[in-house]
C-alpha cells in the first residue's frame, strides 16, 4: 500500500522543518511550502491525500489556500493549524470543507492522530462512492437461460471468475456480453471492488484516451485540474472494455503497455501511475479477421484472448424465450400483460438479428401498443423483412444486415444516434455501415 501523501504549509521555517522530519519518520510522504503560492504550484503538479495548512500565511492565508486547493483537488482532506485568536475563523474553514483544525502550540502526537483520521476518512469516502456504483450495477445484473449451449458459457464463467487473466467475450450485438463481464466480476473475489465499463466506440480517439487514462492539468483546453481516468477508477476491480474492435490503433499500443506492466501515463503527464485491475474485453467483430486486415494489433489480441467466452445468439437458444419474455414483461410499467398465442408463435419464428436486446425492445413496444391485457402479434411490429422465408427466397447475411439497418434508420426517422442504440452498435460503426451499403435518407 502506498504511503499517505501530505502537503504541509507553514511560514515558520523551523517549525515547518521539524514537522516534516517527524512526519517522514512516521512513514508519510511529505512535501512542504512556506507560502500559499508555492503550495498551489505543488498542488497543480502532484496529488495529495492530506493538506496541513497554517491559517496565518503571508499574502494569501490558509482559508484562501483551502478554497484554491479544493478547486484543483476536490477530494483532498485539509487540516487547519490555528492560534487561539483565530478559532472562529478555523471553524468557518470547516464549513468550507476543511476536515478539522488544531490549535497552536499543538502536540505532535495529536496532529499525527488527526492526520490518520483524515486519511481514513478519505479512503472511506472513496469506498462509499465505489459501493454506490457497485450496488446500482449489481441490481441490474441478471443472466437468464437454461439452454445447453448457454449454460456451458455460464459454467465456464464461474470457473474463471476468480482468475486474474484477461478474458475476451465474443458475440453478436445484443447477446448480453456486458452481463457476462459483470458475472466475471461479481462471482469473483473482486465483487466488493469497482466494475468500470468503457465503451471504446462511444468517444472520439482523443477523448477516449483521456477517459481511459485520465489527464493532467493543462493537457488541453478546459483541463483545469488533474483528472483520474477509468483505469484508476477500476483499481482492485474489473475494467470492462466494450466494443474492443472500435479502439483506435494508437490507443491499442498504450493499452498493450498497460496490460503488460500495469503502468500508464495520463494525457499530458510525465508521471508514471500504476494500478492493478482485471481486464475483460468484449467485441461483436471477427477479431482474427480484424488482425489479419491490420485493423487490430496481433500482440494485443493475443494478450487479451487468454480465455475466450462466446455467447450464443438468441436464435440458437429459442428454448429460453419464455423465461426472457416473462422477465422483460415484469420490467415494464404494466407487468400484468401477457403475450397472445399468435404473438408467441411469431416470436418463435423470428430470427432476432438484434438478439436479447431486440427482444427486450419488442416486449416494451408490445406492452406500450397493446390495448387490452393481451399483447397481440401486430403490437410487436416485427420487421417483415426478417420473418422466416422459403429457401428459394433466402438472401445473403450481408443483404439481411443491409435491410435491417435501413429499416432501423427509417423507423428512427434517420436519427443515427437512436438507430445505433436500437441496433446495439456505436454511431461510428453505423456511419461505416451506411457508407458500406450506400444507404441514403
C-alpha positions as a LaTeX table, in Angstrom:
\begin{tabular}{lrrr}
\hline
Residue & $x$ (\AA) & $y$ (\AA) & $z$ (\AA) \\
\hline
Unk1 & 0.00 & 0.00 & 0.00 \\
Unk2 & 1.43 & 3.43 & $-0.95$ \\
Unk3 & 2.23 & 5.96 & 1.82 \\
Unk4 & $-0.24$ & 8.73 & 2.61 \\
Unk5 & 0.93 & 11.85 & 0.78 \\
Unk6 & 0.94 & 15.13 & 2.74 \\
Unk7 & 1.45 & 18.80 & 1.90 \\
Unk8 & 2.48 & 20.87 & 4.94 \\
Unk9 & 2.32 & 24.68 & 4.66 \\
Unk10 & 3.69 & 26.99 & 7.38 \\
Unk11 & 5.69 & 30.23 & 7.20 \\
Unk12 & 7.60 & 29.45 & 10.40 \\
Unk13 & 10.58 & 27.70 & 8.79 \\
Unk14 & 11.98 & 26.00 & 11.93 \\
Unk15 & 8.59 & 24.58 & 12.87 \\
Unk16 & 7.95 & 23.51 & 9.29 \\
Unk17 & 11.24 & 21.58 & 9.06 \\
Unk18 & 10.63 & 19.92 & 12.44 \\
Unk19 & 7.17 & 18.83 & 11.43 \\
Unk20 & 8.30 & 17.48 & 8.04 \\
Unk21 & 11.12 & 15.44 & 9.62 \\
Unk22 & 8.75 & 13.99 & 12.23 \\
Unk23 & 6.07 & 13.03 & 9.69 \\
Unk24 & 8.60 & 11.44 & 7.34 \\
Unk25 & 9.92 & 9.31 & 10.21 \\
Unk26 & 6.34 & 8.15 & 10.77 \\
Unk27 & 6.17 & 6.86 & 7.18 \\
Unk28 & 4.31 & 9.71 & 5.48 \\
Unk29 & 5.32 & 11.00 & 2.04 \\
Unk30 & 5.68 & 14.74 & 2.74 \\
Unk31 & 6.12 & 17.88 & 0.64 \\
Unk32 & 6.30 & 21.34 & 2.19 \\
Unk33 & 5.91 & 25.02 & 1.34 \\
Unk34 & 6.24 & 28.26 & 3.31 \\
Unk35 & 3.76 & 30.29 & 1.21 \\
Unk36 & 0.32 & 29.61 & $-0.21$ \\
Unk37 & 1.55 & 30.47 & $-3.70$ \\
Unk38 & 4.30 & 27.84 & $-3.54$ \\
Unk39 & 1.81 & 25.35 & $-2.10$ \\
Unk40 & $-0.59$ & 25.86 & $-5.02$ \\
Unk41 & 2.19 & 25.19 & $-7.52$ \\
Unk42 & 2.78 & 21.84 & $-5.77$ \\
Unk43 & $-0.96$ & 21.07 & $-5.77$ \\
Unk44 & $-1.04$ & 21.66 & $-9.52$ \\
Unk45 & 1.84 & 19.22 & $-10.10$ \\
Unk46 & 1.16 & 16.46 & $-7.56$ \\
Unk47 & $-1.73$ & 14.61 & $-5.94$ \\
Unk48 & $-2.08$ & 14.79 & $-2.16$ \\
Unk49 & $-4.22$ & 12.91 & 0.32 \\
Unk50 & $-3.89$ & 15.42 & 3.18 \\
Unk51 & $-3.06$ & 19.12 & 3.41 \\
Unk52 & $-1.86$ & 20.65 & 6.72 \\
Unk53 & $-2.20$ & 24.44 & 6.39 \\
Unk54 & $-1.31$ & 27.17 & 8.86 \\
Unk55 & $-4.11$ & 29.71 & 8.92 \\
Unk56 & $-1.70$ & 32.69 & 9.09 \\
Unk57 & 0.34 & 32.90 & 5.88 \\
Unk58 & 1.78 & 35.95 & 4.07 \\
Unk59 & $-0.36$ & 37.44 & 1.26 \\
Unk60 & $-2.81$ & 34.51 & 0.83 \\
Unk61 & $-3.97$ & 32.97 & 4.13 \\
Unk62 & $-4.78$ & 29.34 & 4.89 \\
Unk63 & $-8.52$ & 29.83 & 4.28 \\
Unk64 & $-7.97$ & 31.14 & 0.77 \\
Unk65 & $-5.42$ & 28.37 & 0.15 \\
Unk66 & $-8.07$ & 25.84 & 1.20 \\
Unk67 & $-10.52$ & 27.31 & $-1.35$ \\
Unk68 & $-7.99$ & 27.27 & $-4.19$ \\
Unk69 & $-6.75$ & 23.77 & $-3.33$ \\
Unk70 & $-10.30$ & 22.35 & $-3.43$ \\
Unk71 & $-10.78$ & 23.83 & $-6.91$ \\
Unk72 & $-7.82$ & 21.78 & $-8.16$ \\
Unk73 & $-8.09$ & 18.63 & $-6.00$ \\
Unk74 & $-11.61$ & 18.41 & $-4.61$ \\
Unk75 & $-11.06$ & 15.16 & $-2.69$ \\
Unk76 & $-8.05$ & 16.31 & $-0.61$ \\
Unk77 & $-8.62$ & 16.46 & 3.18 \\
Unk78 & $-7.27$ & 19.67 & 4.77 \\
Unk79 & $-6.32$ & 20.29 & 8.41 \\
Unk80 & $-6.07$ & 23.92 & 9.58 \\
Unk81 & $-3.41$ & 24.96 & 12.14 \\
Unk82 & $-4.65$ & 27.93 & 14.11 \\
Unk83 & $-3.78$ & 30.13 & 17.09 \\
Unk84 & $-6.27$ & 30.73 & 19.91 \\
Unk85 & $-7.28$ & 34.07 & 18.47 \\
Unk86 & $-8.43$ & 32.62 & 15.14 \\
Unk87 & $-10.50$ & 29.63 & 16.25 \\
Unk88 & $-13.73$ & 31.18 & 14.92 \\
Unk89 & $-12.08$ & 31.53 & 11.52 \\
Unk90 & $-10.91$ & 27.89 & 11.66 \\
Unk91 & $-14.46$ & 26.74 & 12.41 \\
Unk92 & $-15.61$ & 28.72 & 9.38 \\
Unk93 & $-12.95$ & 26.89 & 7.35 \\
Unk94 & $-14.50$ & 23.57 & 8.36 \\
Unk95 & $-17.82$ & 24.76 & 6.97 \\
Unk96 & $-15.97$ & 25.39 & 3.71 \\
Unk97 & $-14.63$ & 21.84 & 3.52 \\
Unk98 & $-11.72$ & 21.55 & 5.98 \\
Unk99 & $-11.59$ & 18.19 & 7.79 \\
Unk100 & $-10.57$ & 19.57 & 11.21 \\
Unk101 & $-8.50$ & 22.25 & 12.95 \\
Unk102 & $-5.75$ & 22.05 & 15.59 \\
Unk103 & $-4.72$ & 24.94 & 17.85 \\
Unk104 & $-1.13$ & 26.06 & 18.26 \\
Unk105 & 1.00 & 25.14 & 20.08 \\
Unk106 & $-0.05$ & 21.61 & 19.21 \\
Unk107 & 1.03 & 18.20 & 20.40 \\
Unk108 & 2.73 & 16.31 & 17.55 \\
Unk109 & 1.13 & 13.02 & 18.59 \\
Unk110 & $-2.30$ & 14.67 & 18.45 \\
Unk111 & $-1.54$ & 16.04 & 14.98 \\
Unk112 & $-0.43$ & 12.59 & 13.76 \\
Unk113 & $-3.63$ & 11.05 & 15.13 \\
Unk114 & $-5.78$ & 13.67 & 13.34 \\
Unk115 & $-3.87$ & 13.14 & 10.09 \\
Unk116 & $-4.54$ & 9.40 & 10.42 \\
Unk117 & $-8.27$ & 10.07 & 10.89 \\
Unk118 & $-8.30$ & 12.36 & 7.84 \\
Unk119 & $-6.61$ & 9.67 & 5.74 \\
Unk120 & $-9.15$ & 7.06 & 6.91 \\
Unk121 & $-11.99$ & 9.46 & 6.10 \\
Unk122 & $-10.65$ & 9.99 & 2.58 \\
Unk123 & $-10.40$ & 6.23 & 1.95 \\
Unk124 & $-13.90$ & 5.72 & 3.38 \\
Unk125 & $-15.42$ & 8.38 & 1.10 \\
Unk126 & $-13.77$ & 6.81 & $-1.95$ \\
Unk127 & $-15.01$ & 3.38 & $-0.87$ \\
Unk128 & $-18.56$ & 4.67 & $-0.32$ \\
Unk129 & $-18.62$ & 6.26 & $-3.79$ \\
Unk130 & $-17.48$ & 2.97 & $-5.31$ \\
Unk131 & $-20.01$ & 0.98 & $-3.29$ \\
Unk132 & $-22.88$ & 3.15 & $-4.53$ \\
Unk133 & $-21.88$ & 2.33 & $-8.10$ \\
Unk134 & $-21.47$ & $-1.35$ & $-7.23$ \\
Unk135 & $-24.93$ & $-1.58$ & $-5.65$ \\
Unk136 & $-26.59$ & 0.16 & $-8.61$ \\
Unk137 & $-24.84$ & $-2.09$ & $-11.10$ \\
Unk138 & $-25.49$ & $-5.23$ & $-9.06$ \\
Unk139 & $-29.22$ & $-4.55$ & $-9.01$ \\
Unk140 & $-29.24$ & $-4.57$ & $-12.83$ \\
Unk141 & $-27.39$ & $-7.86$ & $-13.04$ \\
Unk142 & $-29.47$ & $-10.78$ & $-14.41$ \\
Unk143 & $-28.45$ & $-13.77$ & $-16.54$ \\
Unk144 & $-31.44$ & $-15.76$ & $-17.75$ \\
Unk145 & $-31.20$ & $-19.00$ & $-19.71$ \\
Unk146 & $-31.30$ & $-22.79$ & $-19.36$ \\
Unk147 & $-30.35$ & $-23.83$ & $-22.90$ \\
Unk148 & $-27.45$ & $-26.30$ & $-23.01$ \\
Unk149 & $-25.13$ & $-24.06$ & $-25.04$ \\
Unk150 & $-25.92$ & $-21.06$ & $-22.82$ \\
Unk151 & $-25.40$ & $-22.98$ & $-19.58$ \\
Unk152 & $-21.98$ & $-24.09$ & $-20.83$ \\
Unk153 & $-20.93$ & $-20.44$ & $-21.04$ \\
Unk154 & $-22.33$ & $-19.76$ & $-17.56$ \\
Unk155 & $-20.38$ & $-22.71$ & $-16.13$ \\
Unk156 & $-17.16$ & $-21.54$ & $-17.80$ \\
Unk157 & $-17.74$ & $-18.04$ & $-16.39$ \\
Unk158 & $-17.99$ & $-19.49$ & $-12.87$ \\
Unk159 & $-14.76$ & $-21.45$ & $-13.38$ \\
Unk160 & $-12.64$ & $-18.48$ & $-14.49$ \\
Unk161 & $-14.23$ & $-15.71$ & $-12.39$ \\
Unk162 & $-11.56$ & $-15.74$ & $-9.67$ \\
Unk163 & $-8.67$ & $-15.78$ & $-12.12$ \\
Unk164 & $-6.73$ & $-12.58$ & $-12.87$ \\
Unk165 & $-6.14$ & $-13.41$ & $-16.55$ \\
Unk166 & $-7.75$ & $-11.21$ & $-19.23$ \\
Unk167 & $-10.94$ & $-12.54$ & $-20.83$ \\
Unk168 & $-12.28$ & $-11.84$ & $-24.33$ \\
Unk169 & $-16.07$ & $-12.11$ & $-24.71$ \\
Unk170 & $-17.29$ & $-12.57$ & $-28.27$ \\
Unk171 & $-20.85$ & $-12.47$ & $-29.51$ \\
Unk172 & $-23.28$ & $-10.65$ & $-31.76$ \\
Unk173 & $-24.72$ & $-7.30$ & $-30.69$ \\
Unk174 & $-27.38$ & $-7.71$ & $-28.03$ \\
Unk175 & $-26.38$ & $-11.19$ & $-26.81$ \\
Unk176 & $-25.50$ & $-9.99$ & $-23.30$ \\
Unk177 & $-21.73$ & $-9.64$ & $-23.35$ \\
Unk178 & $-21.74$ & $-6.99$ & $-20.60$ \\
Unk179 & $-23.82$ & $-9.26$ & $-18.37$ \\
Unk180 & $-21.12$ & $-11.91$ & $-18.57$ \\
Unk181 & $-18.46$ & $-9.29$ & $-17.87$ \\
Unk182 & $-20.42$ & $-8.39$ & $-14.72$ \\
Unk183 & $-20.70$ & $-12.07$ & $-13.85$ \\
Unk184 & $-16.92$ & $-12.45$ & $-14.08$ \\
Unk185 & $-16.67$ & $-9.57$ & $-11.62$ \\
Unk186 & $-19.49$ & $-10.25$ & $-9.13$ \\
Unk187 & $-18.85$ & $-14.00$ & $-8.98$ \\
Unk188 & $-15.21$ & $-13.33$ & $-8.04$ \\
Unk189 & $-13.22$ & $-12.13$ & $-5.04$ \\
Unk190 & $-13.33$ & $-8.64$ & $-6.64$ \\
Unk191 & $-17.09$ & $-8.31$ & $-6.06$ \\
Unk192 & $-16.64$ & $-5.55$ & $-3.45$ \\
Unk193 & $-14.39$ & $-3.51$ & $-5.73$ \\
Unk194 & $-15.45$ & $-1.32$ & $-8.70$ \\
Unk195 & $-16.75$ & $-2.68$ & $-12.00$ \\
Unk196 & $-15.96$ & 0.02 & $-14.57$ \\
Unk197 & $-17.24$ & $-0.23$ & $-18.17$ \\
Unk198 & $-15.55$ & 1.65 & $-21.03$ \\
Unk199 & $-17.27$ & 1.90 & $-24.42$ \\
Unk200 & $-14.46$ & 2.04 & $-26.97$ \\
Unk201 & $-16.78$ & 3.14 & $-29.77$ \\
Unk202 & $-18.66$ & 5.91 & $-27.97$ \\
Unk203 & $-15.98$ & 8.62 & $-27.99$ \\
Unk204 & $-13.52$ & 10.14 & $-30.49$ \\
Unk205 & $-9.91$ & 8.93 & $-30.15$ \\
Unk206 & $-8.56$ & 11.99 & $-28.28$ \\
Unk207 & $-11.38$ & 11.90 & $-25.74$ \\
Unk208 & $-11.25$ & 8.12 & $-25.34$ \\
Unk209 & $-7.61$ & 8.21 & $-24.22$ \\
Unk210 & $-8.37$ & 10.89 & $-21.63$ \\
Unk211 & $-11.43$ & 8.98 & $-20.42$ \\
Unk212 & $-9.45$ & 5.77 & $-20.11$ \\
Unk213 & $-6.17$ & 7.00 & $-18.62$ \\
Unk214 & $-7.13$ & 10.44 & $-17.27$ \\
Unk215 & $-5.36$ & 13.74 & $-17.96$ \\
Unk216 & $-3.05$ & 16.22 & $-16.29$ \\
Unk217 & $-3.98$ & 19.81 & $-15.57$ \\
Unk218 & $-3.38$ & 21.93 & $-18.66$ \\
Unk219 & $-3.19$ & 18.92 & $-21.00$ \\
Unk220 & $-5.77$ & 20.57 & $-23.27$ \\
Unk221 & $-8.25$ & 23.44 & $-23.26$ \\
Unk222 & $-10.64$ & 23.04 & $-20.33$ \\
Unk223 & $-8.37$ & 20.69 & $-18.34$ \\
Unk224 & $-8.33$ & 22.90 & $-15.24$ \\
Unk225 & $-7.23$ & 20.15 & $-12.86$ \\
Unk226 & $-5.80$ & 16.64 & $-12.82$ \\
Unk227 & $-8.43$ & 14.01 & $-13.58$ \\
Unk228 & $-8.23$ & 10.31 & $-12.87$ \\
Unk229 & $-9.25$ & 8.02 & $-15.70$ \\
Unk230 & $-11.46$ & 4.94 & $-15.65$ \\
Unk231 & $-8.40$ & 2.69 & $-15.34$ \\
Unk232 & $-7.70$ & 4.22 & $-11.92$ \\
Unk233 & $-11.39$ & 4.17 & $-11.01$ \\
Unk234 & $-11.31$ & 0.37 & $-11.51$ \\
Unk235 & $-8.37$ & $-0.12$ & $-9.14$ \\
Unk236 & $-8.59$ & $-3.55$ & $-7.50$ \\
Unk237 & $-11.69$ & $-4.42$ & $-9.54$ \\
Unk238 & $-12.60$ & $-5.05$ & $-13.17$ \\
Unk239 & $-12.09$ & $-2.83$ & $-16.21$ \\
Unk240 & $-14.58$ & $-3.80$ & $-18.94$ \\
Unk241 & $-13.57$ & $-2.71$ & $-22.45$ \\
Unk242 & $-16.73$ & $-2.90$ & $-24.55$ \\
Unk243 & $-16.66$ & $-2.72$ & $-28.36$ \\
Unk244 & $-12.96$ & $-3.55$ & $-28.35$ \\
Unk245 & $-12.81$ & $-3.66$ & $-32.15$ \\
Unk246 & $-13.60$ & 0.07 & $-32.27$ \\
Unk247 & $-10.43$ & 1.03 & $-30.38$ \\
Unk248 & $-8.04$ & 3.18 & $-32.48$ \\
Unk249 & $-4.63$ & 1.66 & $-33.28$ \\
Unk250 & $-2.69$ & 4.42 & $-31.49$ \\
Unk251 & $-4.56$ & 3.73 & $-28.26$ \\
Unk252 & $-4.11$ & $-0.03$ & $-28.67$ \\
Unk253 & $-0.34$ & 0.47 & $-28.17$ \\
Unk254 & $-0.92$ & 2.22 & $-24.82$ \\
Unk255 & $-3.43$ & $-0.39$ & $-23.72$ \\
Unk256 & $-0.95$ & $-3.19$ & $-24.51$ \\
Unk257 & 1.72 & $-1.49$ & $-22.39$ \\
Unk258 & $-0.74$ & $-1.14$ & $-19.51$ \\
Unk259 & $-1.73$ & $-4.82$ & $-19.74$ \\
Unk260 & 1.91 & $-5.91$ & $-19.69$ \\
Unk261 & 3.17 & $-3.61$ & $-16.90$ \\
Unk262 & 0.16 & $-2.18$ & $-15.07$ \\
Unk263 & 1.68 & 1.25 & $-15.76$ \\
Unk264 & 0.32 & 4.21 & $-17.73$ \\
Unk265 & 0.57 & 7.97 & $-18.11$ \\
Unk266 & $-2.28$ & 10.40 & $-18.06$ \\
Unk267 & $-2.68$ & 12.59 & $-21.13$ \\
Unk268 & $-0.21$ & 15.48 & $-20.88$ \\
Unk269 & 1.59 & 13.99 & $-17.87$ \\
Unk270 & 5.16 & 12.74 & $-17.49$ \\
Unk271 & 4.49 & 10.81 & $-14.29$ \\
Unk272 & 4.00 & 7.05 & $-14.30$ \\
Unk273 & 0.97 & 5.63 & $-12.50$ \\
Unk274 & 0.41 & 2.01 & $-11.54$ \\
Unk275 & $-2.83$ & 0.15 & $-10.79$ \\
Unk276 & $-3.86$ & $-3.48$ & $-10.61$ \\
Unk277 & $-7.12$ & $-4.38$ & $-12.37$ \\
Unk278 & $-8.65$ & $-7.40$ & $-14.09$ \\
Unk279 & $-9.33$ & $-6.60$ & $-17.75$ \\
Unk280 & $-12.34$ & $-8.05$ & $-19.58$ \\
Unk281 & $-12.95$ & $-7.10$ & $-23.22$ \\
Unk282 & $-15.94$ & $-7.67$ & $-25.49$ \\
Unk283 & $-16.50$ & $-7.45$ & $-29.24$ \\
Unk284 & $-19.08$ & $-8.29$ & $-31.88$ \\
Unk285 & $-16.43$ & $-8.39$ & $-34.60$ \\
Unk286 & $-14.40$ & $-11.27$ & $-36.00$ \\
Unk287 & $-11.18$ & $-10.26$ & $-34.28$ \\
Unk288 & $-8.99$ & $-12.71$ & $-36.19$ \\
Unk289 & $-10.20$ & $-11.05$ & $-39.39$ \\
Unk290 & $-9.57$ & $-7.59$ & $-37.87$ \\
Unk291 & $-5.99$ & $-8.68$ & $-37.04$ \\
Unk292 & $-5.43$ & $-10.20$ & $-40.50$ \\
Unk293 & $-6.60$ & $-6.99$ & $-42.18$ \\
Unk294 & $-4.41$ & $-4.76$ & $-39.98$ \\
Unk295 & $-7.17$ & $-3.01$ & $-38.05$ \\
Unk296 & $-6.21$ & $-4.57$ & $-34.72$ \\
Unk297 & $-2.80$ & $-5.34$ & $-33.23$ \\
Unk298 & $-1.99$ & $-9.04$ & $-33.17$ \\
Unk299 & 0.04 & $-8.79$ & $-29.93$ \\
Unk300 & $-2.82$ & $-7.02$ & $-28.13$ \\
Unk301 & $-5.35$ & $-9.54$ & $-29.43$ \\
Unk302 & $-3.40$ & $-12.48$ & $-28.03$ \\
Unk303 & $-2.72$ & $-10.59$ & $-24.78$ \\
Unk304 & $-6.46$ & $-10.14$ & $-24.27$ \\
Unk305 & $-7.52$ & $-13.52$ & $-25.66$ \\
Unk306 & $-6.11$ & $-15.64$ & $-22.81$ \\
Unk307 & $-9.59$ & $-17.06$ & $-22.20$ \\
Unk308 & $-12.48$ & $-16.63$ & $-24.64$ \\
Unk309 & $-16.20$ & $-16.75$ & $-23.89$ \\
Unk310 & $-18.50$ & $-16.99$ & $-26.92$ \\
Unk311 & $-22.12$ & $-16.01$ & $-26.21$ \\
Unk312 & $-24.64$ & $-17.84$ & $-28.44$ \\
Unk313 & $-27.19$ & $-15.71$ & $-30.34$ \\
Unk314 & $-30.84$ & $-15.88$ & $-29.28$ \\
Unk315 & $-31.84$ & $-17.77$ & $-32.45$ \\
Unk316 & $-29.66$ & $-20.64$ & $-31.21$ \\
Unk317 & $-31.35$ & $-20.81$ & $-27.80$ \\
Unk318 & $-35.04$ & $-20.30$ & $-28.53$ \\
Unk319 & $-35.86$ & $-22.52$ & $-25.54$ \\
Unk320 & $-35.03$ & $-19.55$ & $-23.31$ \\
Unk321 & $-37.72$ & $-17.34$ & $-24.87$ \\
Unk322 & $-40.46$ & $-17.97$ & $-22.23$ \\
Unk323 & $-38.20$ & $-17.05$ & $-19.30$ \\
Unk324 & $-36.81$ & $-14.00$ & $-21.10$ \\
Unk325 & $-40.27$ & $-12.80$ & $-22.13$ \\
Unk326 & $-41.55$ & $-13.08$ & $-18.54$ \\
Unk327 & $-38.52$ & $-11.19$ & $-17.25$ \\
Unk328 & $-38.91$ & $-8.32$ & $-19.71$ \\
Unk329 & $-42.67$ & $-8.00$ & $-19.16$ \\
Unk330 & $-42.05$ & $-7.77$ & $-15.38$ \\
Unk331 & $-39.72$ & $-4.83$ & $-16.00$ \\
Unk332 & $-42.37$ & $-2.81$ & $-17.89$ \\
Unk333 & $-44.91$ & $-0.36$ & $-16.45$ \\
Unk334 & $-47.68$ & $-2.95$ & $-16.90$ \\
Unk335 & $-46.29$ & $-6.34$ & $-15.73$ \\
Unk336 & $-49.75$ & $-7.94$ & $-15.71$ \\
Unk337 & $-49.89$ & $-8.16$ & $-19.51$ \\
Unk338 & $-49.28$ & $-11.40$ & $-21.38$ \\
Unk339 & $-48.50$ & $-12.44$ & $-24.95$ \\
Unk340 & $-51.21$ & $-14.00$ & $-27.07$ \\
Unk341 & $-50.57$ & $-17.42$ & $-28.62$ \\
Unk342 & $-50.14$ & $-15.73$ & $-32.01$ \\
Unk343 & $-47.58$ & $-13.31$ & $-30.60$ \\
Unk344 & $-45.61$ & $-16.15$ & $-29.00$ \\
Unk345 & $-45.68$ & $-18.09$ & $-32.28$ \\
Unk346 & $-44.46$ & $-15.01$ & $-34.19$ \\
Unk347 & $-41.52$ & $-14.59$ & $-31.79$ \\
Unk348 & $-40.64$ & $-18.29$ & $-32.02$ \\
Unk349 & $-40.40$ & $-17.96$ & $-35.82$ \\
Unk350 & $-38.40$ & $-14.72$ & $-35.68$ \\
Unk351 & $-34.62$ & $-14.77$ & $-36.14$ \\
Unk352 & $-33.76$ & $-11.93$ & $-33.72$ \\
Unk353 & $-30.88$ & $-10.21$ & $-35.53$ \\
Unk354 & $-30.70$ & $-7.87$ & $-32.52$ \\
Unk355 & $-30.75$ & $-10.82$ & $-30.07$ \\
Unk356 & $-31.86$ & $-10.41$ & $-26.44$ \\
Unk357 & $-31.65$ & $-6.62$ & $-26.60$ \\
Unk358 & $-34.07$ & $-6.64$ & $-29.53$ \\
Unk359 & $-36.44$ & $-8.96$ & $-27.67$ \\
Unk360 & $-36.44$ & $-6.50$ & $-24.76$ \\
Unk361 & $-37.37$ & $-3.65$ & $-27.11$ \\
Unk362 & $-40.08$ & $-5.74$ & $-28.80$ \\
Unk363 & $-41.71$ & $-6.60$ & $-25.47$ \\
Unk364 & $-41.54$ & $-2.99$ & $-24.30$ \\
Unk365 & $-43.14$ & $-1.89$ & $-27.57$ \\
Unk366 & $-45.82$ & $-4.58$ & $-27.33$ \\
Unk367 & $-46.80$ & $-3.56$ & $-23.80$ \\
Unk368 & $-46.99$ & 0.09 & $-24.89$ \\
Unk369 & $-49.09$ & $-0.50$ & $-28.03$ \\
Unk370 & $-51.41$ & $-3.26$ & $-26.81$ \\
Unk371 & $-54.94$ & $-2.11$ & $-25.89$ \\
Unk372 & $-56.09$ & $-4.98$ & $-23.68$ \\
Unk373 & $-54.45$ & $-7.41$ & $-21.29$ \\
Unk374 & $-53.07$ & $-9.47$ & $-24.19$ \\
Unk375 & $-50.20$ & $-8.37$ & $-26.41$ \\
Unk376 & $-51.07$ & $-9.34$ & $-29.99$ \\
Unk377 & $-48.57$ & $-10.20$ & $-32.73$ \\
Unk378 & $-49.33$ & $-6.93$ & $-34.52$ \\
Unk379 & $-48.46$ & $-4.95$ & $-31.38$ \\
Unk380 & $-44.87$ & $-6.20$ & $-31.60$ \\
Unk381 & $-44.33$ & $-4.60$ & $-35.03$ \\
Unk382 & $-41.96$ & $-7.36$ & $-36.08$ \\
Unk383 & $-39.96$ & $-6.37$ & $-39.20$ \\
Unk384 & $-41.45$ & $-8.41$ & $-42.05$ \\
Unk385 & $-38.07$ & $-8.48$ & $-43.82$ \\
Unk386 & $-36.74$ & $-10.82$ & $-41.16$ \\
Unk387 & $-39.58$ & $-13.32$ & $-40.98$ \\
Unk388 & $-38.79$ & $-16.95$ & $-41.83$ \\
Unk389 & $-38.99$ & $-17.34$ & $-45.63$ \\
Unk390 & $-38.76$ & $-20.26$ & $-48.04$ \\
Unk391 & $-35.25$ & $-21.38$ & $-49.03$ \\
Unk392 & $-35.79$ & $-20.16$ & $-52.58$ \\
Unk393 & $-36.19$ & $-16.62$ & $-51.27$ \\
Unk394 & $-33.26$ & $-16.58$ & $-48.86$ \\
Unk395 & $-30.65$ & $-13.85$ & $-49.27$ \\
Unk396 & $-27.09$ & $-13.36$ & $-48.00$ \\
Unk397 & $-26.31$ & $-12.32$ & $-44.42$ \\
Unk398 & $-24.90$ & $-9.09$ & $-45.83$ \\
Unk399 & $-28.24$ & $-8.31$ & $-47.50$ \\
Unk400 & $-30.12$ & $-9.14$ & $-44.28$ \\
Unk401 & $-27.86$ & $-6.72$ & $-42.41$ \\
Unk402 & $-28.38$ & $-4.01$ & $-45.01$ \\
Unk403 & $-32.18$ & $-4.39$ & $-44.85$ \\
Unk404 & $-32.19$ & $-4.41$ & $-41.04$ \\
Unk405 & $-30.03$ & $-1.29$ & $-40.75$ \\
Unk406 & $-32.09$ & 0.55 & $-43.35$ \\
Unk407 & $-35.30$ & $-0.45$ & $-41.55$ \\
Unk408 & $-33.94$ & 0.77 & $-38.21$ \\
Unk409 & $-32.92$ & 4.11 & $-39.74$ \\
Unk410 & $-36.36$ & 4.58 & $-41.27$ \\
Unk411 & $-38.15$ & 3.71 & $-38.03$ \\
Unk412 & $-35.98$ & 6.23 & $-36.16$ \\
Unk413 & $-36.53$ & 8.88 & $-38.86$ \\
Unk414 & $-32.83$ & 8.68 & $-39.71$ \\
Unk415 & $-31.82$ & 9.73 & $-36.21$ \\
Unk416 & $-28.47$ & 7.90 & $-36.27$ \\
Unk417 & $-27.89$ & 8.04 & $-32.53$ \\
Unk418 & $-31.23$ & 6.35 & $-31.81$ \\
Unk419 & $-30.80$ & 3.86 & $-34.66$ \\
Unk420 & $-27.34$ & 2.88 & $-33.39$ \\
Unk421 & $-28.79$ & 2.32 & $-29.92$ \\
Unk422 & $-31.55$ & 0.07 & $-31.27$ \\
Unk423 & $-29.05$ & $-1.87$ & $-33.40$ \\
Unk424 & $-26.64$ & $-2.23$ & $-30.48$ \\
Unk425 & $-23.67$ & $-0.72$ & $-32.31$ \\
Unk426 & $-21.70$ & 2.52 & $-31.99$ \\
Unk427 & $-22.64$ & 5.60 & $-34.03$ \\
Unk428 & $-19.20$ & 5.39 & $-35.66$ \\
Unk429 & $-19.88$ & 1.80 & $-36.71$ \\
Unk430 & $-23.33$ & 2.80 & $-38.04$ \\
Unk431 & $-21.81$ & 5.52 & $-40.26$ \\
Unk432 & $-19.38$ & 2.91 & $-41.58$ \\
Unk433 & $-22.27$ & 0.57 & $-42.44$ \\
Unk434 & $-24.23$ & 3.39 & $-44.10$ \\
Unk435 & $-21.25$ & 4.09 & $-46.37$ \\
Unk436 & $-20.65$ & 0.38 & $-46.99$ \\
Unk437 & $-24.21$ & $-0.23$ & $-48.16$ \\
Unk438 & $-24.70$ & 3.15 & $-49.83$ \\
Unk439 & $-27.80$ & 3.93 & $-47.73$ \\
Unk440 & $-29.43$ & 7.33 & $-48.23$ \\
Unk441 & $-32.18$ & 9.19 & $-46.43$ \\
\hline
\end{tabular}
